Short mmCIF file of C-alpha atoms in Angstrom, two decimals:
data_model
loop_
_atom_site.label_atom_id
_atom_site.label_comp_id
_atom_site.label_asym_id
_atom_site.label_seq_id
_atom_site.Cartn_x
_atom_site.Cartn_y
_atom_site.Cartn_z
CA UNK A 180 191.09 80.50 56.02
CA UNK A 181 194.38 82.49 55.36
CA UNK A 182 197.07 82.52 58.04
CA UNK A 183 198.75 85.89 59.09
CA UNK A 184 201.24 85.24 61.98
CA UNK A 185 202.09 82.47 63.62
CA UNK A 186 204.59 82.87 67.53
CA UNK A 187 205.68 79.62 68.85
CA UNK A 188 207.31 79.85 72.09
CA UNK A 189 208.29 76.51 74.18
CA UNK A 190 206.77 74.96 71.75
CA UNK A 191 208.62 71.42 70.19
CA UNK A 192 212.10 72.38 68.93
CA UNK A 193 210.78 76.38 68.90
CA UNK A 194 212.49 77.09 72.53
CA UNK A 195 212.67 80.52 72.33
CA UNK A 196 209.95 82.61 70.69
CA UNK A 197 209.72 82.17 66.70
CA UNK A 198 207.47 84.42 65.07
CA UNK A 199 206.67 83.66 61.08
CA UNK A 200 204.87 86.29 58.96
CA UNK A 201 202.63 84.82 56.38
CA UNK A 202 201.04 88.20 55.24
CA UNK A 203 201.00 89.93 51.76
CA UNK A 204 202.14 86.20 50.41
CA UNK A 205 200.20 83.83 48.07
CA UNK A 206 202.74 81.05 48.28
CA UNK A 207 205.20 79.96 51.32
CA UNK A 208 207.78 77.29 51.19
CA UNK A 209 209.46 75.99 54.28
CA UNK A 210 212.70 74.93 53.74
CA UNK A 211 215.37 73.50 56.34
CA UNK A 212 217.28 70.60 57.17
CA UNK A 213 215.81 67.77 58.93
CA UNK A 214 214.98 68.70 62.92
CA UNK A 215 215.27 72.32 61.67
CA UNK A 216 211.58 72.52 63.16
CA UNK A 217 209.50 72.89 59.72
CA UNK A 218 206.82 70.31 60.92
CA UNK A 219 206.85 71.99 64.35
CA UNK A 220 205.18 75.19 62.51
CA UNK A 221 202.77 73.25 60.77
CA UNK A 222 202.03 71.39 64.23
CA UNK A 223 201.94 75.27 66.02
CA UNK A 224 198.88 75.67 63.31
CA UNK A 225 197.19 72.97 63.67
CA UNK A 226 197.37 72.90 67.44
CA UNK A 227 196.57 76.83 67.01
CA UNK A 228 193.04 76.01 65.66
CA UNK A 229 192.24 72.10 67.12
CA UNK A 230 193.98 71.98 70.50
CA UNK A 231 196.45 68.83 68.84
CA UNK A 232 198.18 67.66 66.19
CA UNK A 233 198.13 65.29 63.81
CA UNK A 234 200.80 63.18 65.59
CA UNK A 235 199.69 63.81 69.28
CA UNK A 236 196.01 63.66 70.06
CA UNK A 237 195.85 63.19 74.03
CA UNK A 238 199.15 63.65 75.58
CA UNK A 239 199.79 67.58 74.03
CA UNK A 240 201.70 68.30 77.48
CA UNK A 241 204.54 66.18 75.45
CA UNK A 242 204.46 69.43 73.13
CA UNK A 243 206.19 71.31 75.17
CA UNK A 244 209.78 72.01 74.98
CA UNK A 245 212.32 69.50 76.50
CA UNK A 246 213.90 72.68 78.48
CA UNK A 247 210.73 74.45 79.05
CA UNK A 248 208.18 74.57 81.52
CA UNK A 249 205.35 76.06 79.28
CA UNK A 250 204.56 76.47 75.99
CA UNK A 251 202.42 79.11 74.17
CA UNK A 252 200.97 78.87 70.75
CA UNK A 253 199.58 81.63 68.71
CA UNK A 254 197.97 82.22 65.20
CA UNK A 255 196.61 85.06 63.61
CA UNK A 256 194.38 84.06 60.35
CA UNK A 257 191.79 85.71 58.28
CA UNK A 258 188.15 84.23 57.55
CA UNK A 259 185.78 86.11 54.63
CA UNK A 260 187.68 88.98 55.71
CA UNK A 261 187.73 88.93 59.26
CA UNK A 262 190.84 88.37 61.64
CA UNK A 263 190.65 86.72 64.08
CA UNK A 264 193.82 85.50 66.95
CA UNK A 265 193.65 82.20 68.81
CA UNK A 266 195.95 82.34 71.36
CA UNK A 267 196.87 78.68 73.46
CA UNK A 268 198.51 78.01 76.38
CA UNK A 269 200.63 74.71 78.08
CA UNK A 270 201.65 74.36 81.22
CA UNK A 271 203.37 71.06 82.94
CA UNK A 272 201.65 71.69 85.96
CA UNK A 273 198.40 73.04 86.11
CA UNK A 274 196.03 74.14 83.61
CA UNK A 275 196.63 75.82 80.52
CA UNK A 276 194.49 78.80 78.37
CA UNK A 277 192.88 78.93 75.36
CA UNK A 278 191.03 82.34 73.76
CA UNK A 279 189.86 83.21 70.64
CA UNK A 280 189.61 86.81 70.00
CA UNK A 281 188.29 88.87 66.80
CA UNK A 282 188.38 92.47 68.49
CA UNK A 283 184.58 92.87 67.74
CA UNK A 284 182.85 90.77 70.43
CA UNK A 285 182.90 89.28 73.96
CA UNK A 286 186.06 86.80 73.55
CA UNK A 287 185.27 82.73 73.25
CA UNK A 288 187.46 81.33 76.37
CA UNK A 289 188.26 77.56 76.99
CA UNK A 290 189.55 74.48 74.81
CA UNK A 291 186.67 72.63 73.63
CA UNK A 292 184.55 76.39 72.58
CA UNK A 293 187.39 77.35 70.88
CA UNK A 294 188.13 74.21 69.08
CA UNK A 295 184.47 73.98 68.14
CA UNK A 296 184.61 77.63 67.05
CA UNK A 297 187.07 77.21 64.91
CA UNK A 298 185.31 74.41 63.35
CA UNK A 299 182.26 76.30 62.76
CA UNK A 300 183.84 78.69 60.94
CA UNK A 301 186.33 77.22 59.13
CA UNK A 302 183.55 74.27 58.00
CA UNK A 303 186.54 71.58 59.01
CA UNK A 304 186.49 68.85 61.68
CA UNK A 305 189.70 68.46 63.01
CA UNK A 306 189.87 64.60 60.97
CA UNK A 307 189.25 66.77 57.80
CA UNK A 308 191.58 69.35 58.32
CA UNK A 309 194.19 66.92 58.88
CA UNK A 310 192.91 64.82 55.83
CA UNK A 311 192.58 67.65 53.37
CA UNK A 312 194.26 70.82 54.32
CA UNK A 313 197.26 69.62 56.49
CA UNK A 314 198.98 66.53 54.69
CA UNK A 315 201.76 65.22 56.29
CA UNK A 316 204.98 63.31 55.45
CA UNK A 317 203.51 60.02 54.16
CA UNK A 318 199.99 60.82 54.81
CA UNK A 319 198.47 61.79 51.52
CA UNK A 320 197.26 58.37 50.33
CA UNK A 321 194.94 58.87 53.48
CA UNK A 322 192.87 61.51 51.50
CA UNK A 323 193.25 59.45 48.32
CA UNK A 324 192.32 56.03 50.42
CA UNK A 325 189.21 57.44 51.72
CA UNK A 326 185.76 56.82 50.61
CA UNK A 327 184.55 59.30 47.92
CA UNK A 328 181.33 60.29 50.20
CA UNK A 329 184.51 61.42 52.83
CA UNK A 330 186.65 63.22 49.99
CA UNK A 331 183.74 64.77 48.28
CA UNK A 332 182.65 66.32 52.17
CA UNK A 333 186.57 67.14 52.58
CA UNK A 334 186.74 69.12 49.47
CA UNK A 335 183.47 71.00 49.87
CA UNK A 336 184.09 72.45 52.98
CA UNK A 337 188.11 72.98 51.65
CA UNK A 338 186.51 75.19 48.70
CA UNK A 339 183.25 76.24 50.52
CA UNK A 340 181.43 73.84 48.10
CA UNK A 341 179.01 73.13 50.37
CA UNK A 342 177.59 76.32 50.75
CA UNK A 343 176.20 75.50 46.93
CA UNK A 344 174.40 72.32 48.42
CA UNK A 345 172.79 74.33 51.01
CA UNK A 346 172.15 76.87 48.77
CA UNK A 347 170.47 74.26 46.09
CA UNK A 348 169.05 72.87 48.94
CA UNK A 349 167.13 75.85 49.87
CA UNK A 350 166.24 76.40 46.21
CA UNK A 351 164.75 72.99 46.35
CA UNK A 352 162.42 74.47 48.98
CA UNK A 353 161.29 78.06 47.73
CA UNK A 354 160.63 75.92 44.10
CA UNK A 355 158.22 73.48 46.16
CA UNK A 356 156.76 76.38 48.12
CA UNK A 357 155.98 78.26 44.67
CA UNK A 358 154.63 74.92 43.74
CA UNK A 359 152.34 74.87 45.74
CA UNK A 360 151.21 78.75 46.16
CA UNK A 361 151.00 78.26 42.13
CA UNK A 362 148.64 74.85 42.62
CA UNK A 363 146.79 77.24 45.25
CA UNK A 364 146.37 80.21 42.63
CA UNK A 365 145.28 77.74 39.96
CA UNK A 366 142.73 76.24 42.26
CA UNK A 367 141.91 79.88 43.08
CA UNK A 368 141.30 80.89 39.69
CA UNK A 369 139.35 77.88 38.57
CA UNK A 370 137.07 78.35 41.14
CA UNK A 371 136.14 82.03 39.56
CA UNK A 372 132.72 81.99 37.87
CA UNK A 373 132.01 82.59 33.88
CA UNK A 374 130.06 85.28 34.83
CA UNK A 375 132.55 87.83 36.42
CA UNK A 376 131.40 90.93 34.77
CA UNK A 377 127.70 90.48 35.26
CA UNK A 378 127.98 89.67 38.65
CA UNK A 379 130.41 92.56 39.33
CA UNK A 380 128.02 94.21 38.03
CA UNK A 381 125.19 93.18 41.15
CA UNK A 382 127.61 93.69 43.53
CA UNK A 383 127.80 97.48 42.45
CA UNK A 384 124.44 97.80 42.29
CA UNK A 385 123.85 96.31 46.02
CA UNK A 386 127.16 98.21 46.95
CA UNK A 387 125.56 101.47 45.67
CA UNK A 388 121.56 100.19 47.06
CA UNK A 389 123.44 99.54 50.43
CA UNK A 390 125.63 103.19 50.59
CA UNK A 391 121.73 104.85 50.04
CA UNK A 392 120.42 103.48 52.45
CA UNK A 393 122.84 104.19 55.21
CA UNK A 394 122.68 107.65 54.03
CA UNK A 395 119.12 107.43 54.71
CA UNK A 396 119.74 106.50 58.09
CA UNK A 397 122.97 108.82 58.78
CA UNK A 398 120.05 111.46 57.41
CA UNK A 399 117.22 109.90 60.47
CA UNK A 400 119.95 109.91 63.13
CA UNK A 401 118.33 113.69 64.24
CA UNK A 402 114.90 112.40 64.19
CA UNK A 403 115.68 109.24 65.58
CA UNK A 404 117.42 110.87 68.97
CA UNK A 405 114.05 113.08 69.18
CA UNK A 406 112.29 110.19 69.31
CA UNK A 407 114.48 108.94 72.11
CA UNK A 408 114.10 111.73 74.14
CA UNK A 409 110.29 111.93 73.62
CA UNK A 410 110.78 108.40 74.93
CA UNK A 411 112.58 108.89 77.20
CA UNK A 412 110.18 111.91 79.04
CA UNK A 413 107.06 109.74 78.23
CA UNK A 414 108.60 106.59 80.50
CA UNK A 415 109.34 109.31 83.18
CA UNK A 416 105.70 110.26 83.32
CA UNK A 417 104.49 107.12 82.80
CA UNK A 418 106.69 106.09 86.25
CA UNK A 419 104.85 109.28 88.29
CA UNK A 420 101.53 108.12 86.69
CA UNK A 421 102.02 104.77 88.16
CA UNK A 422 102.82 106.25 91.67
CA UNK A 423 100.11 108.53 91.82
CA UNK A 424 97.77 105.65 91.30
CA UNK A 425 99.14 103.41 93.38
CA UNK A 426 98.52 106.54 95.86
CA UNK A 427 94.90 106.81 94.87
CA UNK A 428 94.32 102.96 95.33
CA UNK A 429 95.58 103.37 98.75
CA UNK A 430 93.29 106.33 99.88
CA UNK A 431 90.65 104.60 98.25
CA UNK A 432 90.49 100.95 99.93
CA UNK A 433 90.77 103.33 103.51
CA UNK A 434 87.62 105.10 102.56
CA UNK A 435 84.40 103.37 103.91
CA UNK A 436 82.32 101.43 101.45
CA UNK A 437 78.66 102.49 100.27
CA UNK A 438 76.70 100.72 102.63
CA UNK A 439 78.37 102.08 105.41
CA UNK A 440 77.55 105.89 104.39
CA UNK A 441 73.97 104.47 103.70
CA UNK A 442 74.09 103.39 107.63
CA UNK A 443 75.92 106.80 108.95
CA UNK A 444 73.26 108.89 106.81
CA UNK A 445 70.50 107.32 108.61
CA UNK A 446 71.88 107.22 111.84
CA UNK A 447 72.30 111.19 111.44
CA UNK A 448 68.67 111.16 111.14
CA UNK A 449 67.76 109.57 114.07
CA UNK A 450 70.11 111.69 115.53
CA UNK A 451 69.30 115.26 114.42
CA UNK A 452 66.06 115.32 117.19
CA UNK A 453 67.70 114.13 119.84
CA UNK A 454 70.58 116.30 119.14
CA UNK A 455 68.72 119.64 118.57
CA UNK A 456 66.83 118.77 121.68
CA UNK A 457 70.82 118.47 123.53
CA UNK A 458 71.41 122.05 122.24
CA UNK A 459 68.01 123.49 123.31
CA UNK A 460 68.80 122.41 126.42
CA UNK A 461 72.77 123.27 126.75
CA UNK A 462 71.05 126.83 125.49
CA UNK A 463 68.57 126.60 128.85
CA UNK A 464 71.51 125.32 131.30
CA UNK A 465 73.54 128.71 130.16
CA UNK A 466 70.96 130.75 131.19
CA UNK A 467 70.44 128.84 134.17
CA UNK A 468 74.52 128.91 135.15
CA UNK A 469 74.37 133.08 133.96
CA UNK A 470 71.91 133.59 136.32
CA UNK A 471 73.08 131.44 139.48
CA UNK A 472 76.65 133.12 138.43
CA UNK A 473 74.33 136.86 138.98
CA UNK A 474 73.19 135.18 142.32
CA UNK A 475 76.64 134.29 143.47
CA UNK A 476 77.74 137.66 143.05
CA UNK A 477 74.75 139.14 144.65
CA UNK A 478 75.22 137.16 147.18
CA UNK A 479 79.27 137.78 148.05
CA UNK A 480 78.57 141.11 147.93
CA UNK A 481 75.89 140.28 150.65
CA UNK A 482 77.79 137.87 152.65
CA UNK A 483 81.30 138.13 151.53
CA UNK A 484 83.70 136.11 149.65
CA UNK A 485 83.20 131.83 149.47
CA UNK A 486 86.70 132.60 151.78
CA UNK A 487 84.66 134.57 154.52
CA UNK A 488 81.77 132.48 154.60
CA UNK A 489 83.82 129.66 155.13
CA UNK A 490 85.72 131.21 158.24
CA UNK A 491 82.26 132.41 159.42
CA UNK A 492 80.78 128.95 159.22
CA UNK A 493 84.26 127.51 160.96
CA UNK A 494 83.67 130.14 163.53
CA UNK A 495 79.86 129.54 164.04
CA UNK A 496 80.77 125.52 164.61
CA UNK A 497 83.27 126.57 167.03
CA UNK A 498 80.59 128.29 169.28
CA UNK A 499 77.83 125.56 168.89
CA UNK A 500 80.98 123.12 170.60
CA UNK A 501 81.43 125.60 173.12
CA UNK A 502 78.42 125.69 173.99
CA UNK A 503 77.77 121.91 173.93
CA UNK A 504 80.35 121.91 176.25
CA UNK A 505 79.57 124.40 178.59
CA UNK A 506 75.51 123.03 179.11
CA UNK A 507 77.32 119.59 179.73
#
């Protein structure tokens, strides 16, 4: 992390806004007398990136200027070429603001995102920042006091010596992944017979045995579809033959049986006499209606109509009455 700018305004003994440019520099010294404010800008930074200082943990309202009401805190710094502005905010009453902002993304708004943010990126708990980057007045022995597991974590993330563990670590893992996908090709190969070439050699020969004989058959497709469709027409007449039987077998149990022709052909014998006698006789009544038919009409011309005879016979009754009546 390289600082850029740092504006303190309200901030501890910075009143009025103080603005320090740390740009194009490799090496800063703060000079001043004592309550100049030099540990005030190192406080603006670390508050800048944590949210407190080294000093002042909980109360940060106590940051704020004796004759000011707010206080605002803001740092510009560079990580792996990047710039990024954190920009915080104190108020006596109410609540205060904290953004960080890189200019390429949605912002990251409120204290404990930013603060972890930070962290994240700069690979730095607040406790190792303070231990390691920011020593204060007195406070180096704390670095030197600490356990070596602490100092040695300290000074890898300082000089991004961790990213070596995790990159060793991740060695560690490809080398025992390629140990064992070697282990696999070893077991692989062992299991490969003596005999390679020979019995490459069969499976050409039943590779070439097998791409005849589907040529064969690509070659019978034709054949085989005519056969199909001969199939095909032969189970169609099969189906009609099948109904036409089933028709015949019906006609056939309504037909009478043997015995029963036997029995009509001899009744028809006993019935031809009989019968040809009927139609002698139907000949003879004929003649006999022809000629009582000739005698009707002989007779009409005689007597008249059926009609006239009829009214004569009505009027021949009426005169036998009458004359019943008139003898009485």
């Amino acid at each position: 992390m390289r600082p850029l700018r740092l504006v303190l305004q309200g901030f501890r003994s910075h009143g009025a806004r103080t603005e320090v440019d740390f740009s194009g520099r490799s090496l800063i010294a703060i000079v001043g007398p004592t309550g100049a404010g030099k540990s005030s800008l190192l406080d603006g930074v670390t508050y800048a990136l944590y949210g407190k200082t080294s000093r002042v943990q909980k109360d940060t309202k106590s940051l704020i200027c004796s004759s000011c009401d707010s206080a605002e805190v803001q740092l510009v710094f560079e990580v792996d070429g990047v710039e990024h502005t954190v920009t915080r905010t104190m108020r006596r009453r109410g609540a205060g603001a904290h953004v960080l902002e890189n200019g390429t993304g949605e912002p990251i708004v409120g204290d404990a995102r930013v603060t972890e943010a930070i962290s994240e990126m700069l690979h730095l708990d607040f406790p190792g920042f303070c231990s390691s980057v920011l020593l204060a007045q007195g406070r180096f022995s704390e670095f030197l006091d600490a356990a070596p597991d602490r100092r040695t974590r300290i000074l890898k993330a300082v000089f991004r010596f961790d990213q070596l563990d995790e990159m060793r670590e991740a060695a560690g893992v490809r080398r025992r992944e390629a140990e064992l996908e070697r282990a696999r090709a070893e077991g692989a190969l062992g299991q490969i017979p003596d005999r390679v070439d020979e019995l490459l050699a069969a499976a050409r020969a039943a590779h070439e045995a097998a791409s005849a004989r589907v040529d064969r058959i690509d070659a019978a497709r034709p054949e085989e579809r005519a056969l199909l469709e001969r199939h095909a027409g032969a189970a169609g007449d099969a189906a009609r033959a099948r109904d036409e039987l089933a028709r015949i077998v019906a006609v056939g149990s309504e037909l009478a049986s043997a015995e029963d022709i036997d029995r009509l052909c001899r009744d028809e014998e006993d019935l031809r006499d009989p019968l040809a006698k009927a139609r002698v006789l139907l000949e003879e009544a004929r003649e006999h209606r022809s000629a009582a038919a000739d005698e009707l009409a002989a007779l009409q011309e005689k007597a008249g109509t059926r009609a006239e005879l009829l009214d004569l016979r009505a009027e021949a009754q009426g005169l036998v009455e009458w004359t019943g009546a008139a003898v009485a």
